[in-house]
Amino acid sequence: MRKDSAPGCDNQTVQGYGESLESNLQSLLYRAKSGSYIAPPVKRVHIAKEPGKGTRPIGIPTTENKLLERAVAMLLEPIYEQDFLDCSYGFRPNRSAHDALEALWRQCMNLGIKWILDVDIQKFFDTLDHVHLREFLRRRVSDGVITKLVDKWLKAGVLDQGIRYYPVEGTPQGGSISPLLSNIYLHYVLDLWFADDVEPNLKGKAFMIRFADDVVMGLQYTEDVEKVEELLSQGLGRYRLTLHPEKTRIVPFARPVGTGGAKPGTFDFLGFTHYWGKSRLGKWAVKRKTARSRFSRGLKRIGEWCRNKTVGDIQNYPEKDNLADPT
């Protein structure tokens, strides 16, 4: 665990918990296995998004809860790694965003893809259905200790500005177990659906790449795109998920031919804008550049750092009163 991680609602730090580590661990183990462990609420804080786009809520569990969540995640991870498909890259061992980007580039280049379905699941972490999640979990996990702990975390509630409430859906972002639970959920809802029910029934070639809840699909033929978008909306609806009506887009992405014809579109995935451009050898290739929103955000942070650094240096300068003196 990170020593500088923020404390939860009980203000217990990692360093403080470690001062009596052995006795704390023995107590935690006993309470977890006996069923007497009480999951504390998750402290909610709001992180600013891009300018004009409000804030993003994240959850901060207590130190002890982080520890127990991480232990359960380490136990479940090897079990589900046997089941998870190659199209999933987010929050998995030996897989990264770079691997997802490489897979996206390779398949766009080699499969004759002409369309990209840029999928945005609206407020996924806030609308994940608890009933379906418990059902998915029971398919692979029969240990009552583990299933009861997960159930307690789902029911623990959220402490937001001193007010505690109990969401009936969603999993708080920030917990150690949340990425794994989201992968389990989307494995059954999306990954298996695409691999078993969709891809074999398409006319042309297709692929899907998912990093947590960020999803792109590449398809070869127009009729396949329309079919998949309709089936996707229906399939997600069965699990109480919806597509964002504005952010979900169909993007023409065929390899350009010559200098005429329609120009292919662009789409953003994992912080990059993907587009067709000429390589150094003069051939068409899929390229990527930092997405405009990410670039602007980075420039803003650099500017703020420079301003703060300059002010701090002046304030700490031993002869700041004489800075205006050219001598």
PDB file of C-alpha atoms in Angstrom, residues 118-123 229 236 241-249:
ATOM      1  CA  ASP A 118     -16.676   4.570 -30.382  1.00  0.00           C
ATOM      2  CA  VAL A 119     -18.607   3.282 -27.354  1.00  0.00           C
ATOM      3  CA  ASP A 120     -19.302   5.324 -24.230  1.00  0.00           C
ATOM      4  CA  ILE A 121     -21.218   3.597 -21.433  1.00  0.00           C
ATOM      5  CA  GLN A 122     -23.006   6.351 -19.559  1.00  0.00           C
ATOM      6  CA  LYS A 123     -21.883   6.628 -15.905  1.00  0.00           C
ATOM      7  CA  GLU A 229     -24.978  -0.631 -32.471  1.00  0.00           C
ATOM      8  CA  LEU A 236     -26.582  -3.242 -22.250  1.00  0.00           C
ATOM      9  CA  LEU A 241     -26.602   0.108 -18.615  1.00  0.00           C
ATOM     10  CA  THR A 242     -27.062   2.712 -21.336  1.00  0.00           C
ATOM     11  CA  LEU A 243     -24.995   4.205 -24.143  1.00  0.00           C
ATOM     12  CA  HIS A 244     -24.203   7.898 -23.919  1.00  0.00           C
ATOM     13  CA  PRO A 245     -26.306   9.394 -26.755  1.00  0.00           C
ATOM     14  CA  GLU A 246     -23.744  12.079 -27.672  1.00  0.00           C
ATOM     15  CA  LYS A 247     -20.394  10.425 -26.947  1.00  0.00           C
ATOM     16  CA  THR A 248     -21.178   7.111 -28.648  1.00  0.00           C
ATOM     17  CA  ARG A 249     -20.266   7.644 -32.318  1.00  0.00           C
TER      18      ARG A 249
END
